[in-house]
Coordinates of C-alpha atoms in Angstrom, one line a residue:
M12 CA 0.0 0.0 0.0
S13 CA 1.2 3.5 -0.8
Q14 CA 2.2 6.1 1.7
N15 CA -0.3 8.5 0.3
K16 CA -3.2 6.3 1.3
Y17 CA -2.4 6.7 4.9
A18 CA -1.4 10.4 4.6
E19 CA -4.8 11.3 3.2
S20 CA -6.7 9.6 6.1
H21 CA -6.5 12.6 8.4
V22 CA -6.7 16.4 8.4
D23 CA -5.8 18.8 11.2
G24 CA -8.6 19.8 13.6
V25 CA -9.2 21.1 17.1
S26 CA -10.3 19.3 20.2
H27 CA -11.7 20.3 23.5
R28 CA -8.1 20.7 25.0
G29 CA -6.1 21.8 21.9
K30 CA -5.0 20.7 18.5
V31 CA -5.6 17.1 17.5
E32 CA -6.0 15.3 14.2
R33 CA -9.5 15.0 12.8
V34 CA -10.3 11.7 11.3
L35 CA -12.5 10.7 8.4
T36 CA -13.4 7.1 9.3
R37 CA -16.3 6.9 11.7
V38 CA -16.0 4.3 14.3
S39 CA -19.2 3.2 16.2
H40 CA -18.6 2.9 19.9
N41 CA -15.3 1.0 20.2
D42 CA -15.8 -1.3 17.2
W43 CA -12.4 -1.0 15.6
S44 CA -13.4 -3.5 12.9
A45 CA -14.1 -0.5 10.6
L46 CA -10.4 0.3 10.4
E47 CA -8.1 -1.5 8.0
P48 CA -4.4 -1.3 8.9
P49 CA -1.7 -2.4 6.5
G50 CA -0.3 -5.9 6.9
I51 CA 2.9 -6.4 8.9
G52 CA 5.9 -6.2 6.5
R53 CA 3.8 -5.1 3.5
W54 CA 3.8 -1.3 3.8
R55 CA 6.1 1.7 4.1
P56 CA 5.9 3.6 7.4
Y57 CA 6.5 7.3 7.5
R58 CA 5.6 8.4 11.0
S59 CA 8.3 8.8 13.7
V60 CA 8.0 6.8 16.9
S61 CA 9.3 7.5 20.4
V62 CA 9.6 4.5 22.8
I63 CA 9.4 5.8 26.4
I64 CA 11.0 3.6 29.1
P65 CA 10.8 4.6 32.7
A66 CA 13.5 2.8 34.8
R67 CA 14.7 2.6 38.3
G68 CA 17.6 0.2 38.8
G69 CA 17.7 -3.2 37.1
Q70 CA 20.5 -2.5 34.7
E71 CA 20.7 -6.2 33.5
R72 CA 17.0 -6.2 32.5
L73 CA 17.2 -2.8 30.8
D74 CA 20.1 -4.2 28.7
L75 CA 17.8 -7.0 27.5
T76 CA 15.0 -4.5 26.7
L77 CA 17.3 -2.2 24.6
A78 CA 18.7 -5.3 22.8
C79 CA 15.2 -6.2 21.7
L80 CA 14.5 -2.7 20.4
A81 CA 17.8 -2.8 18.4
G82 CA 16.3 -5.7 16.4
Q83 CA 12.9 -4.2 15.5
T84 CA 11.5 -4.3 11.9
Y85 CA 10.4 -0.7 12.1
P86 CA 12.8 1.7 10.2
E87 CA 15.7 2.7 12.4
D88 CA 15.6 6.3 11.2
L89 CA 12.0 6.7 12.4
L90 CA 12.6 5.0 15.8
E91 CA 13.7 7.0 18.9
V92 CA 14.2 5.4 22.4
V93 CA 14.1 7.6 25.5
V94 CA 15.1 6.0 28.8
V95 CA 14.2 8.0 31.9
D96 CA 16.4 7.1 34.9
D97 CA 14.1 7.5 38.0
H98 CA 16.9 8.3 40.5
S99 CA 18.6 4.9 40.2
S100 CA 21.5 4.2 42.5
P101 CA 24.0 3.5 40.9
P102 CA 22.8 5.5 37.9
L103 CA 21.8 3.6 34.8
R104 CA 24.0 3.5 31.7
L105 CA 23.3 2.8 28.0
P106 CA 24.7 -0.7 26.9
R107 CA 26.5 -1.4 23.7
L108 CA 23.6 -3.2 22.1
R109 CA 20.9 -0.6 21.7
P110 CA 19.0 1.2 19.0
G111 CA 20.8 3.7 16.9
R112 CA 18.8 6.7 18.3
C113 CA 18.7 6.1 22.0
R114 CA 19.0 8.6 24.9
L115 CA 19.3 8.3 28.7
L116 CA 17.7 11.1 30.6
P117 CA 18.1 11.5 34.4
A118 CA 14.8 12.5 36.0
P119 CA 14.9 16.0 37.5
E120 CA 15.3 16.2 41.3
G121 CA 11.8 17.7 41.7
G122 CA 10.0 14.6 40.6
R123 CA 9.9 10.8 41.3
G124 CA 7.9 7.8 40.4
A125 CA 6.7 6.0 37.3
G126 CA 4.1 8.6 36.5
Y127 CA 6.6 11.5 36.6
A128 CA 9.1 9.5 34.5
R129 CA 6.5 8.7 31.8
A130 CA 5.4 12.3 31.6
Y131 CA 8.9 13.6 31.5
G132 CA 9.9 11.1 28.8
A133 CA 6.9 12.1 26.7
H134 CA 7.8 15.8 27.1
A135 CA 11.4 15.2 26.1
S136 CA 10.7 13.0 23.1
T137 CA 10.0 14.1 19.5
G138 CA 8.1 11.3 17.8
D139 CA 4.6 11.6 16.3
I140 CA 3.7 8.4 18.1
L141 CA 4.4 7.5 21.7
L142 CA 5.0 3.9 22.7
W143 CA 5.3 2.9 26.4
L144 CA 7.5 0.1 27.5
D145 CA 8.7 -1.1 30.9
A146 CA 12.4 -1.5 31.6
D147 CA 12.1 -5.2 32.5
M148 CA 10.4 -6.5 29.3
V149 CA 11.6 -8.2 26.2
V150 CA 9.6 -7.9 23.0
D151 CA 9.5 -9.6 19.6
R152 CA 10.8 -8.0 16.5
D153 CA 7.3 -6.9 15.3
F154 CA 6.4 -5.3 18.6
V155 CA 6.7 -1.7 17.3
E156 CA 5.5 -2.2 13.8
A157 CA 2.4 -4.2 14.8
Q158 CA 1.1 -1.3 16.9
V159 CA 2.3 1.7 14.9
R160 CA 0.5 0.5 11.7
W161 CA -2.8 1.3 13.4
H162 CA -1.7 4.9 14.1
H163 CA -1.0 5.5 10.4
V164 CA -4.7 5.0 9.6
H165 CA -6.5 6.6 12.5
A166 CA -5.6 9.3 15.0
E167 CA -7.9 8.1 17.8
T168 CA -6.4 4.6 18.2
V169 CA -4.7 3.4 21.3
T170 CA -3.0 0.0 20.7
L171 CA -2.7 -2.4 23.6
G172 CA 0.2 -4.9 23.4
R173 CA -0.1 -8.4 24.7
V174 CA 1.6 -8.6 28.1
R175 CA 2.9 -11.9 29.5
F176 CA 5.0 -12.8 32.6
A177 CA 7.9 -15.1 32.1
D178 CA 9.6 -16.8 35.1
T179 CA 13.0 -17.1 33.4
A180 CA 15.3 -14.7 31.6
P181 CA 16.0 -15.5 27.9
G182 CA 19.8 -15.2 28.1
S183 CA 22.4 -12.5 27.4
P184 CA 21.6 -9.3 25.3
A185 CA 23.5 -10.8 22.3
E186 CA 21.6 -14.0 22.5
V187 CA 18.3 -12.1 22.7
L188 CA 19.1 -10.0 19.7
S189 CA 20.1 -13.1 17.7
R190 CA 16.8 -14.8 18.5
I191 CA 14.8 -11.7 17.6
R192 CA 16.5 -11.4 14.2
A193 CA 15.8 -15.1 13.6
G194 CA 12.2 -14.8 14.8
T195 CA 12.6 -17.5 17.5
L196 CA 12.3 -15.4 20.7
H197 CA 8.9 -16.8 21.6
E198 CA 10.4 -20.3 21.7
Q199 CA 12.4 -19.3 24.7
F200 CA 9.3 -19.1 27.0
G201 CA 7.0 -21.8 28.2
P202 CA 3.6 -21.2 29.7
C203 CA 3.4 -17.6 31.0
G204 CA 1.2 -15.7 33.4
E205 CA -1.1 -12.9 32.3
H206 CA -3.2 -10.0 33.5
D207 CA -6.3 -12.0 34.3
W208 CA -8.7 -9.1 34.5
V209 CA -7.6 -7.9 31.0
E210 CA -8.0 -11.3 29.4
R211 CA -11.5 -11.6 31.0
L212 CA -12.5 -8.2 29.8
L213 CA -11.4 -9.0 26.3
R214 CA -13.4 -12.2 26.3
V215 CA -16.7 -10.7 27.4
S216 CA -16.4 -7.7 25.1
N217 CA -15.3 -9.4 21.9
D218 CA -11.9 -7.9 22.1
L219 CA -13.3 -4.5 23.2
R220 CA -15.5 -4.2 20.1
E221 CA -18.6 -4.5 22.3
S222 CA -17.2 -2.8 25.4
D223 CA -19.2 -0.7 27.8
H224 CA -18.1 2.4 29.7
L225 CA -15.5 0.4 31.6
G226 CA -13.5 -0.6 28.5
F227 CA -10.6 1.6 29.6
H228 CA -9.7 -1.1 32.2
A229 CA -7.9 -3.0 29.4
Y230 CA -5.3 -0.2 29.1
I231 CA -1.9 -1.1 30.5
G232 CA 0.9 1.4 30.1
A233 CA 3.6 -1.2 30.1
A234 CA 3.1 -1.9 26.4
A235 CA 0.8 0.6 24.7
A236 CA 1.0 3.2 21.9
L237 CA -0.9 6.3 20.8
R238 CA -0.6 9.5 18.7
R239 CA 1.1 12.4 20.5
S240 CA -1.9 14.6 19.5
L241 CA -4.3 12.3 21.4
Y242 CA -1.9 12.1 24.3
E243 CA -2.0 15.9 24.6
A244 CA -5.7 16.1 24.0
A245 CA -6.2 13.8 27.0
G246 CA -3.9 15.9 29.2
G247 CA -1.0 13.5 29.4
V248 CA 0.1 11.1 32.2
D249 CA -0.4 12.5 35.7
P250 CA 3.2 13.0 37.0
D251 CA 1.9 13.0 40.6
L252 CA 0.7 9.4 40.5
D253 CA 3.4 6.8 41.1
L254 CA 0.8 4.0 41.4
G255 CA -2.3 3.7 39.2
Q256 CA -1.3 6.3 36.7
D257 CA -2.0 3.8 33.9
T258 CA -5.5 3.2 35.0
E259 CA -6.2 6.9 35.5
F260 CA -4.7 7.9 32.2
G261 CA -6.6 5.1 30.4
Y262 CA -9.8 6.5 31.9
R263 CA -9.0 10.0 30.4
L264 CA -8.1 8.5 27.1
W265 CA -11.5 6.8 27.0
Q266 CA -13.3 10.1 27.8
A267 CA -11.3 11.8 25.0
G268 CA -12.8 9.4 22.5
A269 CA -10.0 6.9 22.1
V270 CA -10.5 3.7 20.1
M271 CA -8.7 1.0 22.1
V272 CA -7.4 -1.8 19.9
P273 CA -5.9 -5.0 21.4
E274 CA -2.9 -6.1 19.2
P275 CA -1.9 -9.7 19.9
A276 CA 0.9 -9.5 17.4
A277 CA 2.7 -7.1 19.7
T278 CA 3.8 -9.5 22.4
A279 CA 5.9 -8.4 25.4
W280 CA 7.2 -10.6 28.2
H281 CA 7.9 -9.3 31.7
I282 CA 11.0 -11.0 33.1
G283 CA 9.8 -12.4 36.5
G284 CA 6.5 -13.6 38.0
A285 CA 3.2 -11.7 38.0
G286 CA 3.3 -10.7 41.7
T287 CA 1.6 -7.6 43.0
A288 CA 4.9 -5.7 43.0
R289 CA 5.5 -6.6 39.4
T290 CA 2.1 -5.8 38.0
R291 CA 1.9 -2.6 40.1
L292 CA -1.8 -3.1 40.7
P293 CA -3.3 -0.6 43.1
S294 CA -5.0 -2.1 46.1
A295 CA -8.7 -1.7 46.7
R296 CA -8.0 0.9 49.4
Y297 CA -5.8 2.9 47.0
R298 CA -8.5 2.8 44.3
T299 CA -11.0 4.1 46.8
E300 CA -8.9 6.7 48.6
V301 CA -7.0 8.1 45.5
L302 CA -8.1 7.0 42.1
A303 CA -11.9 7.2 42.8
E304 CA -11.5 10.9 43.5
L305 CA -10.3 11.3 39.9
M306 CA -12.4 8.6 38.2
P307 CA -16.2 8.5 38.5
H308 CA -16.1 5.0 37.0
P309 CA -16.4 2.4 38.3
H310 CA -19.4 3.3 40.5
A311 CA -18.5 0.7 43.2
Y312 CA -15.4 2.6 44.3
R313 CA -16.9 6.1 43.6
E314 CA -19.8 5.6 46.0
R315 CA -17.4 5.3 48.9
V316 CA -15.9 8.8 48.3
P317 CA -17.5 11.7 50.1
V318 CA -19.0 14.4 47.8
H319 CA -16.5 17.0 48.8
R320 CA -13.5 14.8 47.8
R321 CA -14.8 14.1 44.3
R322 CA -12.3 16.1 42.2
V323 CA -13.7 14.9 38.8
P324 CA -17.6 14.8 38.9
L325 CA -19.7 12.2 37.1
V326 CA -21.7 15.0 35.4
R327 CA -20.7 18.5 34.3
A328 CA -24.0 20.4 34.0
V329 CA -24.3 23.7 32.1
V330 CA -27.0 26.3 32.1
D331 CA -26.9 29.4 29.8
V332 CA -28.4 32.2 32.0
S333 CA -27.7 35.0 29.5
G334 CA -30.6 37.5 29.7
A335 CA -32.6 35.3 32.1
P336 CA -34.3 36.9 35.1
Y337 CA -32.9 36.1 38.5
D338 CA -36.0 34.3 39.8
L339 CA -36.1 32.0 36.7
V340 CA -32.4 31.1 37.2
R341 CA -32.9 30.4 40.9
D342 CA -35.8 28.0 40.1
C343 CA -33.8 26.1 37.4
V344 CA -30.5 25.9 39.3
D345 CA -32.0 25.1 42.8
R346 CA -34.0 22.2 41.3
L347 CA -30.8 20.8 39.7
L348 CA -28.7 21.1 42.9
A349 CA -31.5 19.5 45.0
G350 CA -31.8 16.4 42.8
A351 CA -31.0 12.9 43.9
E352 CA -27.8 12.8 41.8
S353 CA -25.2 14.8 43.7
D354 CA -22.1 13.8 41.8
L355 CA -22.1 16.8 39.5
V356 CA -20.8 20.4 39.2
L357 CA -22.8 23.2 37.5
T358 CA -21.4 25.9 35.3
L359 CA -23.5 29.0 34.7
V360 CA -22.7 30.6 31.3
A361 CA -23.2 34.4 30.7
D362 CA -21.2 37.5 30.0
W363 CA -19.9 37.9 33.5
E364 CA -17.4 40.7 32.6
G365 CA -18.5 44.0 34.0
T366 CA -21.3 42.7 36.2
G367 CA -20.2 45.1 38.9
S368 CA -20.5 48.2 36.8
G369 CA -23.2 49.9 34.7
A370 CA -26.8 50.9 35.5
P371 CA -28.2 49.6 38.8
G372 CA -31.1 47.8 37.1
G373 CA -31.7 45.7 34.1
P374 CA -29.9 42.4 33.0
R375 CA -26.7 43.4 34.9
L376 CA -28.6 43.5 38.1
D377 CA -29.9 40.0 37.5
L378 CA -26.4 38.7 36.8
R379 CA -25.1 40.3 40.0
L380 CA -27.8 38.8 42.0
I381 CA -27.1 35.3 40.5
Q382 CA -23.4 35.6 41.3
A383 CA -24.0 36.8 44.8
N384 CA -26.4 33.9 45.4
Y385 CA -24.2 31.1 44.1
L386 CA -20.7 32.5 44.8
R387 CA -20.3 30.4 47.9
E388 CA -21.9 27.2 46.5
P389 CA -18.9 24.8 45.9
R390 CA -20.7 23.0 43.1
V391 CA -21.4 26.1 41.0
G392 CA -19.0 27.9 38.8
F393 CA -19.1 30.7 36.2
A394 CA -18.0 30.8 32.5
S395 CA -18.3 33.1 29.6
A396 CA -18.7 30.4 26.9
M397 CA -20.3 26.9 26.7
P398 CA -17.8 24.0 27.1
R399 CA -17.4 21.8 24.0
T400 CA -17.4 18.6 26.1
G401 CA -17.6 17.5 29.7
F402 CA -14.0 16.3 29.7
P403 CA -12.7 14.7 32.0
S404 CA -16.2 14.0 33.3
P405 CA -18.0 11.1 31.5
F406 CA -21.1 13.3 30.9
L407 CA -22.1 16.8 29.9
L408 CA -25.6 17.9 30.8
Q409 CA -27.1 20.8 29.0
V410 CA -30.2 22.3 30.7
P411 CA -32.1 25.2 29.2
V412 CA -32.8 27.8 31.9
T413 CA -36.6 27.5 31.2
W414 CA -36.7 23.8 32.3
G415 CA -36.7 22.4 35.8
L416 CA -35.6 18.9 36.5
G417 CA -37.4 16.7 39.0
Q418 CA -35.8 15.0 42.0
V419 CA -34.8 11.8 40.1
A420 CA -34.8 13.2 36.5
L421 CA -31.0 13.2 36.1
S422 CA -30.6 9.7 37.8
R423 CA -33.2 8.4 35.3
M424 CA -31.2 9.9 32.4
L425 CA -28.0 8.4 33.6
A426 CA -29.5 5.0 34.0
G427 CA -31.0 5.2 30.5
A428 CA -27.6 6.3 29.0
E429 CA -25.7 3.3 30.7
R430 CA -28.4 0.8 29.8
S431 CA -28.5 1.8 26.1
R432 CA -24.8 2.9 25.9
A433 CA -26.1 5.9 24.0
G434 CA -23.9 8.9 23.2
L435 CA -26.9 11.3 23.5
T436 CA -29.7 10.9 26.0
E437 CA -32.7 13.3 25.7
L438 CA -35.3 14.1 28.3
L439 CA -38.3 15.4 26.4
P440 CA -41.5 17.0 27.6
A441 CA -44.7 15.0 27.3
G442 CA -46.6 15.5 24.1
P443 CA -45.3 17.0 20.8
A444 CA -41.7 18.4 21.3
L445 CA -40.3 21.3 19.4
P446 CA -36.8 20.9 17.9
G447 CA -34.2 21.6 20.6
S448 CA -36.7 21.4 23.5
G449 CA -36.0 19.4 26.6
V450 CA -32.7 18.4 28.3
R451 CA -29.7 16.8 26.7
L452 CA -27.1 14.4 28.4
W453 CA -24.1 14.0 26.2
R454 CA -21.5 11.2 26.7
T455 CA -18.2 12.9 26.7
R456 CA -16.3 10.3 24.7
A457 CA -19.0 10.3 22.0
L458 CA -19.1 14.1 21.9
A459 CA -15.3 14.3 21.5
R460 CA -15.4 11.7 18.8
A461 CA -18.1 13.5 16.9
L462 CA -16.3 16.8 17.0
R463 CA -13.4 15.2 15.1
V464 CA -15.4 13.6 12.4
R465 CA -18.2 16.2 11.9
R466 CA -18.3 17.8 8.5
A467 CA -19.3 21.4 7.9
G468 CA -23.0 21.9 8.2
E469 CA -23.7 18.6 10.0
D470 CA -25.8 18.6 13.1
L471 CA -23.7 17.6 16.1
G472 CA -26.6 15.5 17.6
D473 CA -26.9 13.5 14.4
V474 CA -23.2 12.8 14.3
V475 CA -23.2 11.6 17.9
T476 CA -26.2 9.4 17.1
E477 CA -24.2 7.8 14.2
V478 CA -21.1 7.1 16.2
H479 CA -22.6 6.2 19.6
G480 CA -26.5 6.1 19.4
R481 CA -29.3 8.1 20.9
Y482 CA -31.8 7.4 23.6
R483 CA -35.0 9.4 24.3
I484 CA -37.1 9.6 27.5
H485 CA -40.5 11.3 27.5
A486 CA -41.0 12.9 30.9
G487 CA -44.0 13.4 33.0
A488 CA -44.9 16.7 34.8
E489 CA -43.0 15.8 37.9
T490 CA -39.9 14.9 36.0
L491 CA -39.6 18.0 33.7
T492 CA -41.3 21.3 34.4
D493 CA -41.6 24.2 31.9
L494 CA -40.5 27.1 34.1
S495 CA -41.5 29.7 31.5
L496 CA -45.1 29.1 32.4
Y497 CA -44.5 30.6 35.9
R498 CA -43.8 34.3 35.8
P499 CA -42.9 36.3 38.9
V500 CA -45.1 39.1 40.1
P501 CA -44.0 42.4 38.4
P502 CA -42.4 45.0 40.7
L503 CA -44.3 48.0 41.9
P504 CA -43.9 51.1 39.7
R505 CA -41.1 53.4 40.7
T506 CA -41.7 57.1 41.6
E507 CA -39.5 59.9 42.7
P508 CA -38.7 59.7 46.4
D509 CA -40.3 62.3 48.7
P510 CA -38.2 64.7 50.7
D511 CA -38.2 62.3 53.6
G512 CA -36.8 59.5 51.5
L513 CA -40.0 57.4 51.3
V514 CA -41.2 56.0 47.9
L515 CA -45.0 56.1 47.7
P516 CA -47.2 54.6 44.9
P517 CA -49.4 57.0 43.0
A518 CA -52.8 57.6 44.6
P519 CA -55.7 55.8 42.9
E520 CA -58.6 57.6 41.5
G521 CA -61.3 58.5 44.1
E522 CA -58.8 58.7 47.0
E523 CA -57.5 61.8 48.4
D524 CA -53.8 62.4 47.8
G525 CA -52.1 63.0 51.1
P526 CA -52.0 61.8 54.7
P527 CA -55.2 61.4 56.7
P528 CA -56.4 64.4 58.5
R529 CA -54.5 65.2 61.6
Q530 CA -56.2 63.8 64.7
E531 CA -55.5 64.1 68.4
N532 CA -53.3 61.3 69.6
R533 CA -54.8 59.5 72.6
R534 CA -52.0 57.0 73.1
G535 CA -49.3 59.2 74.4
P536 CA -46.0 60.2 72.7
G537 CA -45.2 58.6 69.4
G538 CA -48.8 57.9 68.5
R539 CA -48.8 60.3 65.6
A540 CA -45.8 58.5 63.9
R541 CA -47.5 55.1 64.4
A542 CA -50.7 56.5 62.8
A543 CA -48.7 57.7 59.7
R544 CA -47.0 54.3 59.3
G545 CA -50.4 52.5 59.5
W546 CA -51.8 54.7 56.8
L547 CA -48.7 53.9 54.6
R548 CA -49.1 50.2 55.1
S549 CA -52.8 50.5 54.1
R550 CA -52.0 52.3 50.9
L551 CA -49.3 49.7 49.9
G552 CA -51.6 46.9 50.7
R553 CA -54.4 48.2 48.4
T554 CA -51.9 48.7 45.6
L555 CA -50.5 45.2 45.9
R556 CA -54.0 43.7 45.7
R557 CA -54.7 45.6 42.5
V558 CA -51.4 44.4 40.9
R559 CA -51.9 40.8 41.8
G560 CA -55.5 40.8 40.6
P561 CA -58.4 38.7 42.0
G562 CA -57.6 35.3 43.5
R563 CA -53.8 35.9 43.8
T564 CA -52.0 35.6 47.1
R565 CA -48.6 36.4 48.4
D566 CA -45.9 33.8 47.5

């Protein structure tokens, strides 16, 4: 196949976090069957690759890893290897048998751990494609090519190598390189251990083609590859996580719209048994105390985290309050915050610049009242523009300010979204619905995917439906309320203040204009002032009754 075929399969675009490559092939959910990579050994690569290896100690095993990379079928001029020495003692060194373009970078003093080493290596590398590899692994000669061929045809792919655990080392670096060139390295290993949960997930999901919202659990950073553009769009590896950074980064890749592809031809063997220290699996307590704060999924761990510690919410809700009166905003927002689903944050969108200046009344006054009311609410924030996605939250909820959600409305929408695996879940009012009416719950990964494949003039909802499906719920009166039907009582007409600073309504026809005739006060000192205040309250009461009309009472 020609180089041009793969060069034409992408164009530059923009994502929710920055520049990323827009793709033409539309993948439904995670069904990577729609992609057609070239056959191993039957194509001409052109993209540069950076292999990132975090390492702490273990010089002998690192020597084996670098010897394997020296025998890869991928073109040497397109292959770069970056080894990040995570404060080894004694410091690591580069062996004689290594790839032609290989660098050893000491990690800066300010950072430690596997997460920091991976992030630093990615930052210091130059390749179009990033490929992660542990420093105690040996790989066959097709390891790089088998994964990278997917990244030449689709910018969203994340390839997952096949990881095994070997009890015995395969020999010296020279022997390993000789076996790799002969294609016999696999004969060196007998039955090997594996990541049981990954193999189980692959079995039940048809190799991730039918995966649900937990498909990211198959991601293992010890042998995986992705485009640099997707790496940056997902925010990169968290340098503060020494343990569990693979799981957390895999979660963010999933929300960014990644298509995860298991690649059995890219086999890697850990040298040593699959103990807890080798697999670096976080304990259940660590997943609850640390990772669950950053990952709303899976729910089993998230439910144990108090609301105030949930750093990434399950739902990011957005309400555009531009031009809306204060009372209407209060009604909409308070209903949303009082709902049964508390794992959410709310962003109020309007032109907040200059709300403290200008005329004392009008729309600016409403915005100042809204800000003053919700400024101390920890779940409410303010923005001047609508977010494109909910990243890194799994869901983005768009609520028109004229709609009020019932107590369990959001919970019902979330349940429908998970049951149907839909990318767009709509809560519509009972009866005929006008286009755009109701409330929309977008799945973040579907929305991010649609933004990359949407053509000019296409409706975003239609594109999300094509790549991830749509689910509609017709709501009853207690689930969705049209707040535009409930208007607040208009304010009293304003008049010029009297010399004493009192504002009086105009006198109605047939009533004398002025205070009641002066009478002798029989209740002692201060009685005259009390009589004047009673007359004022009587006047105001009559005016309010006329404004409300018959049958209206005070709210």
